[in-house]
Amino acid sequence: MKSVEQYKVFSVELEGTAEGNPYVDVTFGARFERADGGDAVDVPGFYKGDGTYGVNFMPGSAGAWNYATHSSDSALNGVQGSFEVTPASGDNHGRVLRARDVLPREAPFSTENDFTFAYEDGTRYLPFGTTCYAWTNQDEELQEQTLETLSHAPFNKIRMCIFPKFYDYNVEDPAMYAFEGSKGAFDHTKFYEPFWENLEKRIAQLDELGIQADIILLHPYDKPEDWGFSRMTKDEDVFYLTYAVRRLAAYKNVWWSLANEWDLLPWKPAEDWDLYARIVMANDPYGHLRSIHNCREIFDHSHPWITHVSWQRCDLQRTAECVVDLRAQYGKPVIVDEAGYEGNINWGWGNLTAEEEVRRFWEGCLRGGYVTHGETFVDRGPKLWWAHGGKLYGDSPERIAFCRSYMESLPSGMDWVPDEIGVIDGTFTWDVTCMADSMGKGTDDVLMYFGFFRPAYREFTGDEGKRYQVDVIDTWNMTVETLPQEFEGAFRIDLPSRQYMMLRVRTVKAE
Amino acid sequence: MKSVEQYKVFSVELEGTAEGNPYVDVTFGARFERADGGDAVDVPGFYKGDGTYGVNFMPGSAGAWNYATHSSDSALNGVQGSFEVTPASGDNHGRVLRARDVLPREAPFSTENDFTFAYEDGTRYLPFGTTCYAWTNQDEELQEQTLETLSHAPFNKIRMCIFPKFYDYNVEDPAMYAFEGSKGAFDHTKFYEPFWENLEKRIAQLDELGIQADIILLHPYDKPEDWGFSRMTKDEDVFYLTYAVRRLAAYKNVWWSLANEWDLLPWKPAEDWDLYARIVMANDPYGHLRSIHNCREIFDHSHPWITHVSWQRCDLQRTAECVVDLRAQYGKPVIVDEAGYEGNINWGWGNLTAEEEVRRFWEGCLRGGYVTHGETFVDRGPKLWWAHGGKLYGDSPERIAFCRSYMESLPSGMDWVPDEIGVIDGTFTWDVTCMADSMGKGTDDVLMYFGFFRPAYREFTGDEGKRYQVDVIDTWNMTVETLPQEFEGAFRIDLPSRQYMMLRVRTVKAE
């Protein structure tokens, strides 16, 4: 009997008619059911060309499963099979979902799980993403190099498009197209199989690397005459979205980003995005995370289909700082998916220093949000990572790795403390970003991030009867120093008058 | 005959009664009148102790002047005299006022003079201030050192208090007090003459250095038990303000700041500040500039007695950037009088790098506002400049000098260009701060400041038929490089991938 690991993809492939246009003419799908009569999942299938039909299934539980197909083509109808699902192992924790949809909400009431993510087995997931919009549209060699780079990069999410990208620094035609046909004459009712096979393979490879594929379904960076993918009709969009989601939804690491910079597609009315979201949901039996990304005008993220905020900063001075406003506004996890990129291109969103890029990560994380990386150097290699993938040349990734491992090492439940609430008795926090194990005075585990400020010291007035242990963290130089003495009462911690320092002040329990 | 230079102080001193409390009991003043029957100015006088009375007058025009005193004390009443006023010479341009109150408003309508300052003779004045709150409360030697430092610093305005300051890093008692009496027992109806003589002397010395004395009349940094100057009654405040203004208003370099951080004096109701402003105006025949400075809550600067906005940033990320919002809101010149200080003290307002301090100057200037310096190092000398004066140790003053000389070298009429208006045909400006000779496309003189961004180049599409000359300015390293070639059509300017660069693009007139 065939077997597959829980949460991995079990594919059924059958031969049927190749007459007419099966992409349009033939219905195909399968019902997957636990042999013990538990879960049953109806999964829509898809045509793969040359008379081949497929259906991809992600089993959510271990055990014996059966399936039966249904189709308008009798050759594909009523085909049955069985397979064994082995328990998830190693780093396989299933899909990433919102923590509140996975974890029990504990009393007393807490918003902790409203702003965070977790794998479906309950393991915490903190997104530390990067951006390679068109990496699967590059040649084979470059795609392989991208995977090699990702294999030792700190990123566990990647923002990537299906359609090729035409934009500054990225004006070449792609290696393959999603549709059959050729430039200026694509057939929007037929999909080009090698393209989709490659895309599935790349998503599976990302999954092996523990990387979420944040798939951007539509975007404005088009060659309208040659490609025209941004200017398809509503019906064509729906047909494409249906196919893409049926094909890719079984990969546990898939997230759906309806669009990049939706506001740069003004010819698509705002209500169409709601329709497209319904199409995505109807064809994704697994309920993957869904969002939509802005350029200057944020999409109203209160729409119920949006699981989390995928934001691009709209302000030159405040980026990750806005996490707290977005959390308050939408009550959902917030990812600053474009916070500006490390690099030196001509545009302000792509010529940040590594220091500023990394500062935005810490700032966003301590405010209870998440930040996505990108790299745009014109002179440190043949390709810009942000568009093509390839190699990373910047100084931020290793610091982001440090940030990620530090944040992952924190106990769960730590969250941003609003400025107006002091942490530790008498300690003002208006000028630092603070995260603590509970809001306000009397907290027992406090992080204070100084960002671009550079104090020579900081003073504290500890709570009566408490002793404190202090770590001095240099987020740029990636050091954590636990001070040898313990502190109590009024105390002062010396700092090196450098930027990007952080303090952690923890209560030492009385003996 | 006595003579005095135009705009300088002509003092009359007379002996009268010393009985009772002349500060309260005796009225004294003089009418100053041009001998040719032109201007006449009624000037209130003041008691100086020991039976001596004074009146200080700033003649606004050259020529022969007469005066006649009036007093409730017959010995001081009806005393007449004459003096000669010689024309202003050298750097003596009179008071600084709002440009719109000095310069004719030219057609077509322009807001140019609404946001700028000028001396009363029409000479442009761009404030580049610094902050030494309590410098005149220090010992003689330190005061002299402060003046020595200022004599070769780039600052032409200084924010300074009358009352001593009790606050972090500055907890000593002052050398002298404004009132007679002693700690815990000051007589708020009697002024201590040596204090006021010293204050007058220091203001006159600042004037000799070309520095405006932005005098802070009230502030909250008090020792309530020992000093109590922030907790005087309304009547005592009025009495003190009347005296201070009568005594100091004749110095052409005086500005009035009603309060520092007015919102930290919540026991003084907001309407009292209007009363205090009326007292200031009633006793200042010269109409010096007036404002009031905030901590976190800005005073409503639409009050008509406020001549300009004296703002403290209330936002960690945006400081000088807010100039444009404040201009739009109040229609008055905007000075970010606390933009954060270069230094490394414990508080976020006082531990900026020099880079960030200087960035805020350029950002504020290019947005058509002004920024004030301060320095707060705990470890670069015995005294913190911001509170005590003394010496400057930072790396920002020489860069501020460069900024000042650069801004002063620009033709008048250049102003900030809103982000949504491109400068030069087709050049987006959302990610740079631009100043130009007219708003929008077709401008012939454009500054583009990149701030903390660090592009490797910038592209332009010039207007048809125009050729351009380009300067590459490194605001940190203080260099201006005029590129040898001229540019036209689509062109690209290489930049060094460093922060704090600026471009100036000027149209070369066709031959």
mmCIF file of C-alpha atoms in Angstrom, chain A residues 169 296 313 315-318 321 342-349 351-354 360 377-378 428 430-431 452-459 497 499, chain B residues 169 296 313 315-318 321 342-349 351-354 360 377-378 428 430-431 452-459 497 499:
data_model
loop_
_atom_site.group_PDB
_atom_site.id
_atom_site.type_symbol
_atom_site.label_atom_id
_atom_site.label_comp_id
_atom_site.label_asym_id
_atom_site.label_seq_id
_atom_site.Cartn_x
_atom_site.Cartn_y
_atom_site.Cartn_z
ATOM 1 C CA TYR A 169 16.031 45.504 -12.439
ATOM 2 C CA ARG A 296 0.326 53.039 -0.574
ATOM 3 C CA ARG A 313 5.021 50.661 5.174
ATOM 4 C CA ASP A 315 5.615 56.174 5.791
ATOM 5 C CA LEU A 316 9.294 56.953 5.378
ATOM 6 C CA GLN A 317 9.960 57.327 9.086
ATOM 7 C CA ARG A 318 7.660 54.818 10.698
ATOM 8 C CA GLU A 321 6.550 50.977 14.642
ATOM 9 C CA GLU A 342 18.807 46.338 2.547
ATOM 10 C CA GLY A 343 20.571 47.584 -0.537
ATOM 11 C CA ASN A 344 21.439 50.614 -2.590
ATOM 12 C CA ILE A 345 19.058 50.896 -5.521
ATOM 13 C CA ASN A 346 17.675 54.242 -6.518
ATOM 14 C CA TRP A 347 14.381 53.954 -4.654
ATOM 15 C CA GLY A 348 13.925 54.659 -1.000
ATOM 16 C CA TRP A 349 12.299 51.302 -0.324
ATOM 17 C CA ASN A 351 18.409 51.389 -0.199
ATOM 18 C CA LEU A 352 18.421 50.854 3.518
ATOM 19 C CA THR A 353 21.547 50.134 5.486
ATOM 20 C CA ALA A 354 21.741 46.732 7.135
ATOM 21 C CA ARG A 360 13.092 47.300 11.827
ATOM 22 C CA PHE A 377 22.083 45.704 -4.127
ATOM 23 C CA VAL A 378 22.973 46.951 -7.583
ATOM 24 C CA PHE A 428 9.513 55.150 32.122
ATOM 25 C CA TRP A 430 8.340 56.272 26.350
ATOM 26 C CA ASP A 431 11.723 56.261 24.645
ATOM 27 C CA PHE A 452 18.810 54.121 17.085
ATOM 28 C CA PHE A 453 19.274 55.760 20.466
ATOM 29 C CA ARG A 454 22.576 55.217 22.265
ATOM 30 C CA PRO A 455 22.454 55.758 25.989
ATOM 31 C CA ALA A 456 25.517 55.399 28.184
ATOM 32 C CA TYR A 457 23.362 53.835 30.895
ATOM 33 C CA ARG A 458 19.820 53.250 32.076
ATOM 34 C CA GLU A 459 18.419 53.568 35.574
ATOM 35 C CA SER A 497 26.806 54.448 24.030
ATOM 36 C CA GLN A 499 23.042 52.111 18.849
ATOM 37 C CA TYR B 169 22.413 66.390 35.585
ATOM 38 C CA ARG B 296 4.171 66.170 25.031
ATOM 39 C CA ARG B 313 8.982 66.490 18.911
ATOM 40 C CA ASP B 315 7.205 61.238 18.305
ATOM 41 C CA LEU B 316 10.259 59.009 18.460
ATOM 42 C CA GLN B 317 10.450 58.442 14.728
ATOM 43 C CA ARG B 318 9.261 61.722 13.237
ATOM 44 C CA GLU B 321 9.537 65.737 9.352
ATOM 45 C CA GLU B 342 23.482 64.714 20.422
ATOM 46 C CA GLY B 343 24.812 62.806 23.387
ATOM 47 C CA ASN B 344 24.505 59.658 25.430
ATOM 48 C CA ILE B 345 22.444 60.336 28.527
ATOM 49 C CA ASN B 346 19.876 57.834 29.675
ATOM 50 C CA TRP B 347 16.858 59.490 28.057
ATOM 51 C CA GLY B 348 15.890 59.099 24.434
ATOM 52 C CA TRP B 349 15.734 62.836 23.843
ATOM 53 C CA ASN B 351 21.240 60.219 23.262
ATOM 54 C CA LEU B 352 21.203 60.761 19.537
ATOM 55 C CA THR B 353 24.192 60.171 17.340
ATOM 56 C CA ALA B 354 25.656 63.203 15.638
ATOM 57 C CA ARG B 360 17.204 66.348 11.620
ATOM 58 C CA PHE B 377 27.207 63.839 26.839
ATOM 59 C CA VAL B 378 27.772 62.271 30.234
ATOM 60 C CA PHE B 428 9.184 61.006 -8.228
ATOM 61 C CA TRP B 430 8.098 60.377 -2.387
ATOM 62 C CA ASP B 431 11.305 58.963 -0.946
ATOM 63 C CA PHE B 452 19.157 57.867 6.049
ATOM 64 C CA PHE B 453 18.674 56.229 2.652
ATOM 65 C CA ARG B 454 21.776 55.406 0.638
ATOM 66 C CA PRO B 455 21.164 55.004 -3.081
ATOM 67 C CA ALA B 456 23.935 54.112 -5.518
ATOM 68 C CA TYR B 457 22.412 56.472 -8.066
ATOM 69 C CA ARG B 458 19.348 58.477 -8.981
ATOM 70 C CA GLU B 459 17.682 58.835 -12.352
ATOM 71 C CA SER B 497 25.795 54.377 -1.479
ATOM 72 C CA GLN B 499 23.719 57.978 3.949
#
